[in-house]
Amino acid sequence: MRCPNCGSENQAGRILCVRCGTRLRASAGSAAAARPDPATGLMDRVRHDLRRLAVVMAIVIAIALFVGNFLR
């Protein structure tokens, strides 16, 4: 997407120009076609974050059990 202020080329979907900071506006048709359903995207991110949290918790518990047995 080309910036209307400075003319620099920006990635599609950007809100601000990387060169001058001008707000980039996409046409309503292309913006609606490019964006997925916001609720679906949010749920995907939440599921991903919950999986990462579960993995981190499992690692912390495993380390705590190992250290606890080692210190006995």
mmCIF file with all atom_site columns, N, CA and C in Angstrom:
data_model
loop_
_atom_site.group_PDB
_atom_site.id
_atom_site.type_symbol
_atom_site.label_atom_id
_atom_site.label_alt_id
_atom_site.label_comp_id
_atom_site.label_asym_id
_atom_site.label_entity_id
_atom_site.label_seq_id
_atom_site.pdbx_PDB_ins_code
_atom_site.Cartn_x
_atom_site.Cartn_y
_atom_site.Cartn_z
_atom_site.occupancy
_atom_site.B_iso_or_equiv
_atom_site.pdbx_formal_charge
_atom_site.auth_seq_id
_atom_site.auth_comp_id
_atom_site.auth_asym_id
_atom_site.auth_atom_id
_atom_site.pdbx_PDB_model_num
ATOM 1   N N  . MET A 1 1  ? 0.851   -1.161  0.000  1.00 0.00 ? 1  MET A N  1
ATOM 2   C CA . MET A 1 1  ? 0.000   0.000   0.000  1.00 0.00 ? 1  MET A CA 1
ATOM 3   C C  . MET A 1 1  ? 0.902   1.231   0.000  1.00 0.00 ? 1  MET A C  1
ATOM 4   N N  . ARG A 1 2  ? 0.594   2.170   -0.870 1.00 0.00 ? 2  ARG A N  1
ATOM 5   C CA . ARG A 1 2  ? 1.397   3.380   -0.997 1.00 0.00 ? 2  ARG A CA 1
ATOM 6   C C  . ARG A 1 2  ? 0.867   4.471   -0.068 1.00 0.00 ? 2  ARG A C  1
ATOM 7   N N  . CYS A 1 3  ? 1.796   5.146   0.613  1.00 0.00 ? 3  CYS A N  1
ATOM 8   C CA . CYS A 1 3  ? 1.437   6.226   1.537  1.00 0.00 ? 3  CYS A CA 1
ATOM 9   C C  . CYS A 1 3  ? 0.979   7.445   0.735  1.00 0.00 ? 3  CYS A C  1
ATOM 10  N N  . PRO A 1 4  ? -0.172  8.032   1.104  1.00 0.00 ? 4  PRO A N  1
ATOM 11  C CA . PRO A 1 4  ? -0.639  9.213   0.374  1.00 0.00 ? 4  PRO A CA 1
ATOM 12  C C  . PRO A 1 4  ? 0.193   10.461  0.670  1.00 0.00 ? 4  PRO A C  1
ATOM 13  N N  . ASN A 1 5  ? 0.938   10.460  1.768  1.00 0.00 ? 5  ASN A N  1
ATOM 14  C CA . ASN A 1 5  ? 1.717   11.634  2.149  1.00 0.00 ? 5  ASN A CA 1
ATOM 15  C C  . ASN A 1 5  ? 3.118   11.627  1.537  1.00 0.00 ? 5  ASN A C  1
ATOM 16  N N  . CYS A 1 6  ? 3.887   10.548  1.773  1.00 0.00 ? 6  CYS A N  1
ATOM 17  C CA . CYS A 1 6  ? 5.278   10.532  1.317  1.00 0.00 ? 6  CYS A CA 1
ATOM 18  C C  . CYS A 1 6  ? 5.504   9.626   0.110  1.00 0.00 ? 6  CYS A C  1
ATOM 19  N N  . GLY A 1 7  ? 4.543   8.761   -0.211 1.00 0.00 ? 7  GLY A N  1
ATOM 20  C CA . GLY A 1 7  ? 4.665   7.909   -1.390 1.00 0.00 ? 7  GLY A CA 1
ATOM 21  C C  . GLY A 1 7  ? 5.449   6.630   -1.170 1.00 0.00 ? 7  GLY A C  1
ATOM 22  N N  . SER A 1 8  ? 5.893   6.364   0.066  1.00 0.00 ? 8  SER A N  1
ATOM 23  C CA . SER A 1 8  ? 6.656   5.138   0.298  1.00 0.00 ? 8  SER A CA 1
ATOM 24  C C  . SER A 1 8  ? 5.722   3.935   0.308  1.00 0.00 ? 8  SER A C  1
ATOM 25  N N  . GLU A 1 9  ? 6.272   2.785   -0.049 1.00 0.00 ? 9  GLU A N  1
ATOM 26  C CA . GLU A 1 9  ? 5.496   1.549   -0.123 1.00 0.00 ? 9  GLU A CA 1
ATOM 27  C C  . GLU A 1 9  ? 5.464   0.893   1.257  1.00 0.00 ? 9  GLU A C  1
ATOM 28  N N  . ASN A 1 10 ? 4.293   0.467   1.710  1.00 0.00 ? 10 ASN A N  1
ATOM 29  C CA . ASN A 1 10 ? 4.099   -0.172  3.009  1.00 0.00 ? 10 ASN A CA 1
ATOM 30  C C  . ASN A 1 10 ? 3.449   -1.527  2.803  1.00 0.00 ? 10 ASN A C  1
ATOM 31  N N  . GLN A 1 11 ? 3.617   -2.405  3.786  1.00 0.00 ? 11 GLN A N  1
ATOM 32  C CA . GLN A 1 11 ? 2.973   -3.717  3.727  1.00 0.00 ? 11 GLN A CA 1
ATOM 33  C C  . GLN A 1 11 ? 1.467   -3.550  3.822  1.00 0.00 ? 11 GLN A C  1
ATOM 34  N N  . ALA A 1 12 ? 0.750   -4.467  3.202  1.00 0.00 ? 12 ALA A N  1
ATOM 35  C CA . ALA A 1 12 ? -0.704  -4.441  3.264  1.00 0.00 ? 12 ALA A CA 1
ATOM 36  C C  . ALA A 1 12 ? -1.153  -4.659  4.702  1.00 0.00 ? 12 ALA A C  1
ATOM 37  N N  . GLY A 1 13 ? -2.171  -3.945  5.124  1.00 0.00 ? 13 GLY A N  1
ATOM 38  C CA . GLY A 1 13 ? -2.702  -4.100  6.470  1.00 0.00 ? 13 GLY A CA 1
ATOM 39  C C  . GLY A 1 13 ? -2.079  -3.180  7.504  1.00 0.00 ? 13 GLY A C  1
ATOM 40  N N  . ARG A 1 14 ? -1.055  -2.428  7.135  1.00 0.00 ? 14 ARG A N  1
ATOM 41  C CA . ARG A 1 14 ? -0.442  -1.500  8.090  1.00 0.00 ? 14 ARG A CA 1
ATOM 42  C C  . ARG A 1 14 ? -1.382  -0.341  8.367  1.00 0.00 ? 14 ARG A C  1
ATOM 43  N N  . ILE A 1 15 ? -1.323  0.178   9.569  1.00 0.00 ? 15 ILE A N  1
ATOM 44  C CA . ILE A 1 15 ? -2.176  1.296   9.950  1.00 0.00 ? 15 ILE A CA 1
ATOM 45  C C  . ILE A 1 15 ? -1.446  2.619   9.738  1.00 0.00 ? 15 ILE A C  1
ATOM 46  N N  . LEU A 1 16 ? -0.141  2.632   10.051 1.00 0.00 ? 16 LEU A N  1
ATOM 47  C CA . LEU A 1 16 ? 0.658   3.839   9.912  1.00 0.00 ? 16 LEU A CA 1
ATOM 48  C C  . LEU A 1 16 ? 1.793   3.601   8.927  1.00 0.00 ? 16 LEU A C  1
ATOM 49  N N  . CYS A 1 17 ? 2.189   4.650   8.226  1.00 0.00 ? 17 CYS A N  1
ATOM 50  C CA . CYS A 1 17 ? 3.309   4.576   7.287  1.00 0.00 ? 17 CYS A CA 1
ATOM 51  C C  . CYS A 1 17 ? 4.605   4.370   8.073  1.00 0.00 ? 17 CYS A C  1
ATOM 52  N N  . VAL A 1 18 ? 5.458   3.461   7.579  1.00 0.00 ? 18 VAL A N  1
ATOM 53  C CA . VAL A 1 18 ? 6.715   3.186   8.279  1.00 0.00 ? 18 VAL A CA 1
ATOM 54  C C  . VAL A 1 18 ? 7.704   4.349   8.143  1.00 0.00 ? 18 VAL A C  1
ATOM 55  N N  . ARG A 1 19 ? 7.549   5.180   7.130  1.00 0.00 ? 19 ARG A N  1
ATOM 56  C CA . ARG A 1 19 ? 8.486   6.264   6.902  1.00 0.00 ? 19 ARG A CA 1
ATOM 57  C C  . ARG A 1 19 ? 8.083   7.566   7.587  1.00 0.00 ? 19 ARG A C  1
ATOM 58  N N  . CYS A 1 20 ? 6.804   7.978   7.405  1.00 0.00 ? 20 CYS A N  1
ATOM 59  C CA . CYS A 1 20 ? 6.412   9.294   7.928  1.00 0.00 ? 20 CYS A CA 1
ATOM 60  C C  . CYS A 1 20 ? 5.355   9.227   9.033  1.00 0.00 ? 20 CYS A C  1
ATOM 61  N N  . GLY A 1 21 ? 4.750   8.048   9.263  1.00 0.00 ? 21 GLY A N  1
ATOM 62  C CA . GLY A 1 21 ? 3.781   7.898   10.330 1.00 0.00 ? 21 GLY A CA 1
ATOM 63  C C  . GLY A 1 21 ? 2.364   8.319   9.983  1.00 0.00 ? 21 GLY A C  1
ATOM 64  N N  . THR A 1 22 ? 2.133   8.673   8.720  1.00 0.00 ? 22 THR A N  1
ATOM 65  C CA . THR A 1 22 ? 0.789   9.064   8.303  1.00 0.00 ? 22 THR A CA 1
ATOM 66  C C  . THR A 1 22 ? -0.149  7.870   8.381  1.00 0.00 ? 22 THR A C  1
ATOM 67  N N  . ARG A 1 23 ? -1.387  8.112   8.800  1.00 0.00 ? 23 ARG A N  1
ATOM 68  C CA . ARG A 1 23 ? -2.379  7.045   8.889  1.00 0.00 ? 23 ARG A CA 1
ATOM 69  C C  . ARG A 1 23 ? -2.731  6.584   7.479  1.00 0.00 ? 23 ARG A C  1
ATOM 70  N N  . LEU A 1 24 ? -2.638  5.268   7.262  1.00 0.00 ? 24 LEU A N  1
ATOM 71  C CA . LEU A 1 24 ? -2.971  4.686   5.971  1.00 0.00 ? 24 LEU A CA 1
ATOM 72  C C  . LEU A 1 24 ? -4.416  4.210   6.007  1.00 0.00 ? 24 LEU A C  1
ATOM 73  N N  . ARG A 1 25 ? -5.159  4.492   4.991  1.00 0.00 ? 25 ARG A N  1
ATOM 74  C CA . ARG A 1 25 ? -6.564  4.082   4.945  1.00 0.00 ? 25 ARG A CA 1
ATOM 75  C C  . ARG A 1 25 ? -6.769  3.174   3.751  1.00 0.00 ? 25 ARG A C  1
ATOM 76  N N  . ALA A 1 26 ? -7.257  1.978   4.050  1.00 0.00 ? 26 ALA A N  1
ATOM 77  C CA . ALA A 1 26 ? -7.594  1.043   2.980  1.00 0.00 ? 26 ALA A CA 1
ATOM 78  C C  . ALA A 1 26 ? -9.049  1.248   2.600  1.00 0.00 ? 26 ALA A C  1
ATOM 79  N N  . SER A 1 27 ? -9.385  0.902   1.379  1.00 0.00 ? 27 SER A N  1
ATOM 80  C CA . SER A 1 27 ? -10.792 0.999   0.984  1.00 0.00 ? 27 SER A CA 1
ATOM 81  C C  . SER A 1 27 ? -11.596 -0.025  1.769  1.00 0.00 ? 27 SER A C  1
ATOM 82  N N  . ALA A 1 28 ? -12.861 0.250   1.983  1.00 0.00 ? 28 ALA A N  1
ATOM 83  C CA . ALA A 1 28 ? -13.705 -0.616  2.814  1.00 0.00 ? 28 ALA A CA 1
ATOM 84  C C  . ALA A 1 28 ? -13.806 -2.019  2.244  1.00 0.00 ? 28 ALA A C  1
ATOM 85  N N  . GLY A 1 29 ? -13.861 -2.167  0.938  1.00 0.00 ? 29 GLY A N  1
ATOM 86  C CA . GLY A 1 29 ? -13.985 -3.489  0.321  1.00 0.00 ? 29 GLY A CA 1
ATOM 87  C C  . GLY A 1 29 ? -12.748 -4.345  0.521  1.00 0.00 ? 29 GLY A C  1
ATOM 88  N N  . SER A 1 30 ? -11.564 -3.765  0.317  1.00 0.00 ? 30 SER A N  1
ATOM 89  C CA . SER A 1 30 ? -10.346 -4.555  0.464  1.00 0.00 ? 30 SER A CA 1
ATOM 90  C C  . SER A 1 30 ? -10.050 -4.841  1.930  1.00 0.00 ? 30 SER A C  1
ATOM 91  N N  . ALA A 1 31 ? -10.404 -3.927  2.822  1.00 0.00 ? 31 ALA A N  1
ATOM 92  C CA . ALA A 1 31 ? -10.163 -4.145  4.250  1.00 0.00 ? 31 ALA A CA 1
ATOM 93  C C  . ALA A 1 31 ? -11.054 -5.266  4.770  1.00 0.00 ? 31 ALA A C  1
ATOM 94  N N  . ALA A 1 32 ? -12.296 -5.299  4.343  1.00 0.00 ? 32 ALA A N  1
ATOM 95  C CA . ALA A 1 32 ? -13.212 -6.348  4.804  1.00 0.00 ? 32 ALA A CA 1
ATOM 96  C C  . ALA A 1 32 ? -12.812 -7.704  4.252  1.00 0.00 ? 32 ALA A C  1
ATOM 97  N N  . ALA A 1 33 ? -12.315 -7.737  3.024  1.00 0.00 ? 33 ALA A N  1
ATOM 98  C CA . ALA A 1 33 ? -11.926 -9.009  2.418  1.00 0.00 ? 33 ALA A CA 1
ATOM 99  C C  . ALA A 1 33 ? -10.637 -9.543  3.034  1.00 0.00 ? 33 ALA A C  1
ATOM 100 N N  . ALA A 1 34 ? -9.741  -8.656  3.478  1.00 0.00 ? 34 ALA A N  1
ATOM 101 C CA . ALA A 1 34 ? -8.453  -9.092  3.993  1.00 0.00 ? 34 ALA A CA 1
ATOM 102 C C  . ALA A 1 34 ? -8.524  -9.550  5.442  1.00 0.00 ? 34 ALA A C  1
ATOM 103 N N  . ARG A 1 35 ? -9.496  -9.060  6.213  1.00 0.00 ? 35 ARG A N  1
ATOM 104 C CA . ARG A 1 35 ? -9.567  -9.378  7.637  1.00 0.00 ? 35 ARG A CA 1
ATOM 105 C C  . ARG A 1 35 ? -10.420 -10.618 7.883  1.00 0.00 ? 35 ARG A C  1
ATOM 106 N N  . PRO A 1 36 ? -9.905  -11.536 8.690  1.00 0.00 ? 36 PRO A N  1
ATOM 107 C CA . PRO A 1 36 ? -10.752 -12.664 9.100  1.00 0.00 ? 36 PRO A CA 1
ATOM 108 C C  . PRO A 1 36 ? -11.738 -12.210 10.166 1.00 0.00 ? 36 PRO A C  1
ATOM 109 N N  . ASP A 1 37 ? -12.637 -13.088 10.525 1.00 0.00 ? 37 ASP A N  1
ATOM 110 C CA . ASP A 1 37 ? -13.614 -12.786 11.573 1.00 0.00 ? 37 ASP A CA 1
ATOM 111 C C  . ASP A 1 37 ? -12.858 -12.489 12.865 1.00 0.00 ? 37 ASP A C  1
ATOM 112 N N  . PRO A 1 38 ? -13.064 -11.321 13.490 1.00 0.00 ? 38 PRO A N  1
ATOM 113 C CA . PRO A 1 38 ? -12.299 -10.958 14.686 1.00 0.00 ? 38 PRO A CA 1
ATOM 114 C C  . PRO A 1 38 ? -12.482 -11.932 15.848 1.00 0.00 ? 38 PRO A C  1
ATOM 115 N N  . ALA A 1 39 ? -13.677 -12.471 16.005 1.00 0.00 ? 39 ALA A N  1
ATOM 116 C CA . ALA A 1 39 ? -13.920 -13.403 17.112 1.00 0.00 ? 39 ALA A CA 1
ATOM 117 C C  . ALA A 1 39 ? -13.118 -14.685 16.918 1.00 0.00 ? 39 ALA A C  1
ATOM 118 N N  . THR A 1 40 ? -13.022 -15.162 15.691 1.00 0.00 ? 40 THR A N  1
ATOM 119 C CA . THR A 1 40 ? -12.253 -16.380 15.412 1.00 0.00 ? 40 THR A CA 1
ATOM 120 C C  . THR A 1 40 ? -10.771 -16.152 15.679 1.00 0.00 ? 40 THR A C  1
ATOM 121 N N  . GLY A 1 41 ? -10.255 -15.006 15.237 1.00 0.00 ? 41 GLY A N  1
ATOM 122 C CA . GLY A 1 41 ? -8.853  -14.691 15.471 1.00 0.00 ? 41 GLY A CA 1
ATOM 123 C C  . GLY A 1 41 ? -8.536  -14.574 16.947 1.00 0.00 ? 41 GLY A C  1
ATOM 124 N N  . LEU A 1 42 ? -9.432  -13.956 17.697 1.00 0.00 ? 42 LEU A N  1
ATOM 125 C CA . LEU A 1 42 ? -9.236  -13.816 19.134 1.00 0.00 ? 42 LEU A CA 1
ATOM 126 C C  . LEU A 1 42 ? -9.229  -15.177 19.818 1.00 0.00 ? 42 LEU A C  1
ATOM 127 N N  . MET A 1 43 ? -10.171 -16.033 19.465 1.00 0.00 ? 43 MET A N  1
ATOM 128 C CA . MET A 1 43 ? -10.226 -17.361 20.076 1.00 0.00 ? 43 MET A CA 1
ATOM 129 C C  . MET A 1 43 ? -8.987  -18.181 19.733 1.00 0.00 ? 43 MET A C  1
ATOM 130 N N  . ASP A 1 44 ? -8.476  -18.052 18.515 1.00 0.00 ? 44 ASP A N  1
ATOM 131 C CA . ASP A 1 44 ? -7.243  -18.762 18.147 1.00 0.00 ? 44 ASP A CA 1
ATOM 132 C C  . ASP A 1 44 ? -6.075  -18.287 19.002 1.00 0.00 ? 44 ASP A C  1
ATOM 133 N N  . ARG A 1 45 ? -5.980  -16.975 19.218 1.00 0.00 ? 45 ARG A N  1
ATOM 134 C CA . ARG A 1 45 ? -4.889  -16.451 20.048 1.00 0.00 ? 45 ARG A CA 1
ATOM 135 C C  . ARG A 1 45 ? -5.043  -16.895 21.494 1.00 0.00 ? 45 ARG A C  1
ATOM 136 N N  . VAL A 1 46 ? -6.265  -16.915 22.008 1.00 0.00 ? 46 VAL A N  1
ATOM 137 C CA . VAL A 1 46 ? -6.496  -17.350 23.386 1.00 0.00 ? 46 VAL A CA 1
ATOM 138 C C  . VAL A 1 46 ? -6.116  -18.817 23.541 1.00 0.00 ? 46 VAL A C  1
ATOM 139 N N  . ARG A 1 47 ? -6.529  -19.656 22.598 1.00 0.00 ? 47 ARG A N  1
ATOM 140 C CA . ARG A 1 47 ? -6.167  -21.084 22.663 1.00 0.00 ? 47 ARG A CA 1
ATOM 141 C C  . ARG A 1 47 ? -4.652  -21.263 22.621 1.00 0.00 ? 47 ARG A C  1
ATOM 142 N N  . HIS A 1 48 ? -4.000  -20.518 21.747 1.00 0.00 ? 48 HIS A N  1
ATOM 143 C CA . HIS A 1 48 ? -2.541  -20.608 21.640 1.00 0.00 ? 48 HIS A CA 1
ATOM 144 C C  . HIS A 1 48 ? -1.887  -20.193 22.961 1.00 0.00 ? 48 HIS A C  1
ATOM 145 N N  . ASP A 1 49 ? -2.357  -19.102 23.551 1.00 0.00 ? 49 ASP A N  1
ATOM 146 C CA . ASP A 1 49 ? -1.803  -18.640 24.822 1.00 0.00 ? 49 ASP A CA 1
ATOM 147 C C  . ASP A 1 49 ? -2.053  -19.643 25.943 1.00 0.00 ? 49 ASP A C  1
ATOM 148 N N  . LEU A 1 50 ? -3.229  -20.265 25.965 1.00 0.00 ? 50 LEU A N  1
ATOM 149 C CA . LEU A 1 50 ? -3.519  -21.271 26.998 1.00 0.00 ? 50 LEU A CA 1
ATOM 150 C C  . LEU A 1 50 ? -2.627  -22.494 26.843 1.00 0.00 ? 50 LEU A C  1
ATOM 151 N N  . ARG A 1 51 ? -2.366  -22.904 25.610 1.00 0.00 ? 51 ARG A N  1
ATOM 152 C CA . ARG A 1 51 ? -1.446  -24.035 25.388 1.00 0.00 ? 51 ARG A CA 1
ATOM 153 C C  . ARG A 1 51 ? -0.052  -23.689 25.891 1.00 0.00 ? 51 ARG A C  1
ATOM 154 N N  . ARG A 1 52 ? 0.423   -22.495 25.570 1.00 0.00 ? 52 ARG A N  1
ATOM 155 C CA . ARG A 1 52 ? 1.749   -22.082 26.041 1.00 0.00 ? 52 ARG A CA 1
ATOM 156 C C  . ARG A 1 52 ? 1.798   -22.020 27.556 1.00 0.00 ? 52 ARG A C  1
ATOM 157 N N  . LEU A 1 53 ? 0.748   -21.520 28.189 1.00 0.00 ? 53 LEU A N  1
ATOM 158 C CA . LEU A 1 53 ? 0.684   -21.458 29.641 1.00 0.00 ? 53 LEU A CA 1
ATOM 159 C C  . LEU A 1 53 ? 0.725   -22.858 30.245 1.00 0.00 ? 53 LEU A C  1
ATOM 160 N N  . ALA A 1 54 ? 0.002   -23.800 29.645 1.00 0.00 ? 54 ALA A N  1
ATOM 161 C CA . ALA A 1 54 ? -0.006  -25.174 30.151 1.00 0.00 ? 54 ALA A CA 1
ATOM 162 C C  . ALA A 1 54 ? 1.380   -25.808 30.032 1.00 0.00 ? 54 ALA A C  1
ATOM 163 N N  . VAL A 1 55 ? 2.077   -25.547 28.939 1.00 0.00 ? 55 VAL A N  1
ATOM 164 C CA . VAL A 1 55 ? 3.429   -26.097 28.764 1.00 0.00 ? 55 VAL A CA 1
ATOM 165 C C  . VAL A 1 55 ? 4.379   -25.499 29.794 1.00 0.00 ? 55 VAL A C  1
ATOM 166 N N  . VAL A 1 56 ? 4.309   -24.197 30.001 1.00 0.00 ? 56 VAL A N  1
ATOM 167 C CA . VAL A 1 56 ? 5.188   -23.551 30.975 1.00 0.00 ? 56 VAL A CA 1
ATOM 168 C C  . VAL A 1 56 ? 4.900   -24.077 32.379 1.00 0.00 ? 56 VAL A C  1
ATOM 169 N N  . MET A 1 57 ? 3.618   -24.225 32.704 1.00 0.00 ? 57 MET A N  1
ATOM 170 C CA . MET A 1 57 ? 3.265   -24.750 34.032 1.00 0.00 ? 57 MET A CA 1
ATOM 171 C C  . MET A 1 57 ? 3.792   -26.174 34.208 1.00 0.00 ? 57 MET A C  1
ATOM 172 N N  . ALA A 1 58 ? 3.687   -27.002 33.189 1.00 0.00 ? 58 ALA A N  1
ATOM 173 C CA . ALA A 1 58 ? 4.183   -28.375 33.273 1.00 0.00 ? 58 ALA A CA 1
ATOM 174 C C  . ALA A 1 58 ? 5.692   -28.389 33.490 1.00 0.00 ? 58 ALA A C  1
ATOM 175 N N  . ILE A 1 59 ? 6.411   -27.512 32.805 1.00 0.00 ? 59 ILE A N  1
ATOM 176 C CA . ILE A 1 59 ? 7.867   -27.441 32.966 1.00 0.00 ? 59 ILE A CA 1
ATOM 177 C C  . ILE A 1 59 ? 8.223   -26.980 34.376 1.00 0.00 ? 59 ILE A C  1
ATOM 178 N N  . VAL A 1 60 ? 7.535   -25.970 34.880 1.00 0.00 ? 60 VAL A N  1
ATOM 179 C CA . VAL A 1 60 ? 7.811   -25.461 36.228 1.00 0.00 ? 60 VAL A CA 1
ATOM 180 C C  . VAL A 1 60 ? 7.537   -26.548 37.268 1.00 0.00 ? 60 VAL A C  1
ATOM 181 N N  . ILE A 1 61 ? 6.441   -27.268 37.125 1.00 0.00 ? 61 ILE A N  1
ATOM 182 C CA . ILE A 1 61 ? 6.112   -28.336 38.071 1.00 0.00 ? 61 ILE A CA 1
ATOM 183 C C  . ILE A 1 61 ? 7.153   -29.443 38.016 1.00 0.00 ? 61 ILE A C  1
ATOM 184 N N  . ALA A 1 62 ? 7.578   -29.808 36.809 1.00 0.00 ? 62 ALA A N  1
ATOM 185 C CA . ALA A 1 62 ? 8.589   -30.851 36.669 1.00 0.00 ? 62 ALA A CA 1
ATOM 186 C C  . ALA A 1 62 ? 9.903   -30.431 37.319 1.00 0.00 ? 62 ALA A C  1
ATOM 187 N N  . ILE A 1 63 ? 10.303  -29.194 37.113 1.00 0.00 ? 63 ILE A N  1
ATOM 188 C CA . ILE A 1 63 ? 11.546  -28.701 37.727 1.00 0.00 ? 63 ILE A CA 1
ATOM 189 C C  . ILE A 1 63 ? 11.403  -28.658 39.242 1.00 0.00 ? 63 ILE A C  1
ATOM 190 N N  . ALA A 1 64 ? 10.245  -28.222 39.740 1.00 0.00 ? 64 ALA A N  1
ATOM 191 C CA . ALA A 1 64 ? 10.027  -28.166 41.186 1.00 0.00 ? 64 ALA A CA 1
ATOM 192 C C  . ALA A 1 64 ? 10.086  -29.560 41.802 1.00 0.00 ? 64 ALA A C  1
ATOM 193 N N  . LEU A 1 65 ? 9.489   -30.545 41.144 1.00 0.00 ? 65 LEU A N  1
ATOM 194 C CA . LEU A 1 65 ? 9.539   -31.913 41.656 1.00 0.00 ? 65 LEU A CA 1
ATOM 195 C C  . LEU A 1 65 ? 10.972  -32.452 41.654 1.00 0.00 ? 65 LEU A C  1
ATOM 196 N N  . PHE A 1 66 ? 11.706  -32.162 40.592 1.00 0.00 ? 66 PHE A N  1
ATOM 197 C CA . PHE A 1 66 ? 13.091  -32.621 40.495 1.00 0.00 ? 66 PHE A CA 1
ATOM 198 C C  . PHE A 1 66 ? 13.942  -31.993 41.597 1.00 0.00 ? 66 PHE A C  1
ATOM 199 N N  . VAL A 1 67 ? 13.834  -30.687 41.760 1.00 0.00 ? 67 VAL A N  1
ATOM 200 C CA . VAL A 1 67 ? 14.617  -29.981 42.780 1.00 0.00 ? 67 VAL A CA 1
ATOM 201 C C  . VAL A 1 67 ? 14.184  -30.443 44.182 1.00 0.00 ? 67 VAL A C  1
ATOM 202 N N  . GLY A 1 68 ? 12.887  -30.643 44.383 1.00 0.00 ? 68 GLY A N  1
ATOM 203 C CA . GLY A 1 68 ? 12.397  -31.085 45.677 1.00 0.00 ? 68 GLY A CA 1
ATOM 204 C C  . GLY A 1 68 ? 12.948  -32.467 46.057 1.00 0.00 ? 68 GLY A C  1
ATOM 205 N N  . ASN A 1 69 ? 12.996  -33.367 45.095 1.00 0.00 ? 69 ASN A N  1
ATOM 206 C CA . ASN A 1 69 ? 13.547  -34.706 45.362 1.00 0.00 ? 69 ASN A CA 1
ATOM 207 C C  . ASN A 1 69 ? 15.065  -34.639 45.526 1.00 0.00 ? 69 ASN A C  1
ATOM 208 N N  . PHE A 1 70 ? 15.705  -33.751 44.811 1.00 0.00 ? 70 PHE A N  1
ATOM 209 C CA . PHE A 1 70 ? 17.152  -33.643 44.893 1.00 0.00 ? 70 PHE A CA 1
ATOM 210 C C  . PHE A 1 70 ? 17.602  -33.090 46.243 1.00 0.00 ? 70 PHE A C  1
ATOM 211 N N  . LEU A 1 71 ? 16.814  -32.204 46.843 1.00 0.00 ? 71 LEU A N  1
ATOM 212 C CA . LEU A 1 71 ? 17.190  -31.581 48.107 1.00 0.00 ? 71 LEU A CA 1
ATOM 213 C C  . LEU A 1 71 ? 16.855  -32.419 49.343 1.00 0.00 ? 71 LEU A C  1
ATOM 214 N N  . ARG A 1 72 ? 16.157  -33.505 49.184 1.00 0.00 ? 72 ARG A N  1
ATOM 215 C CA . ARG A 1 72 ? 15.806  -34.344 50.327 1.00 0.00 ? 72 ARG A CA 1
ATOM 216 C C  . ARG A 1 72 ? 16.985  -34.987 50.949 1.00 0.00 ? 72 ARG A C  1
#
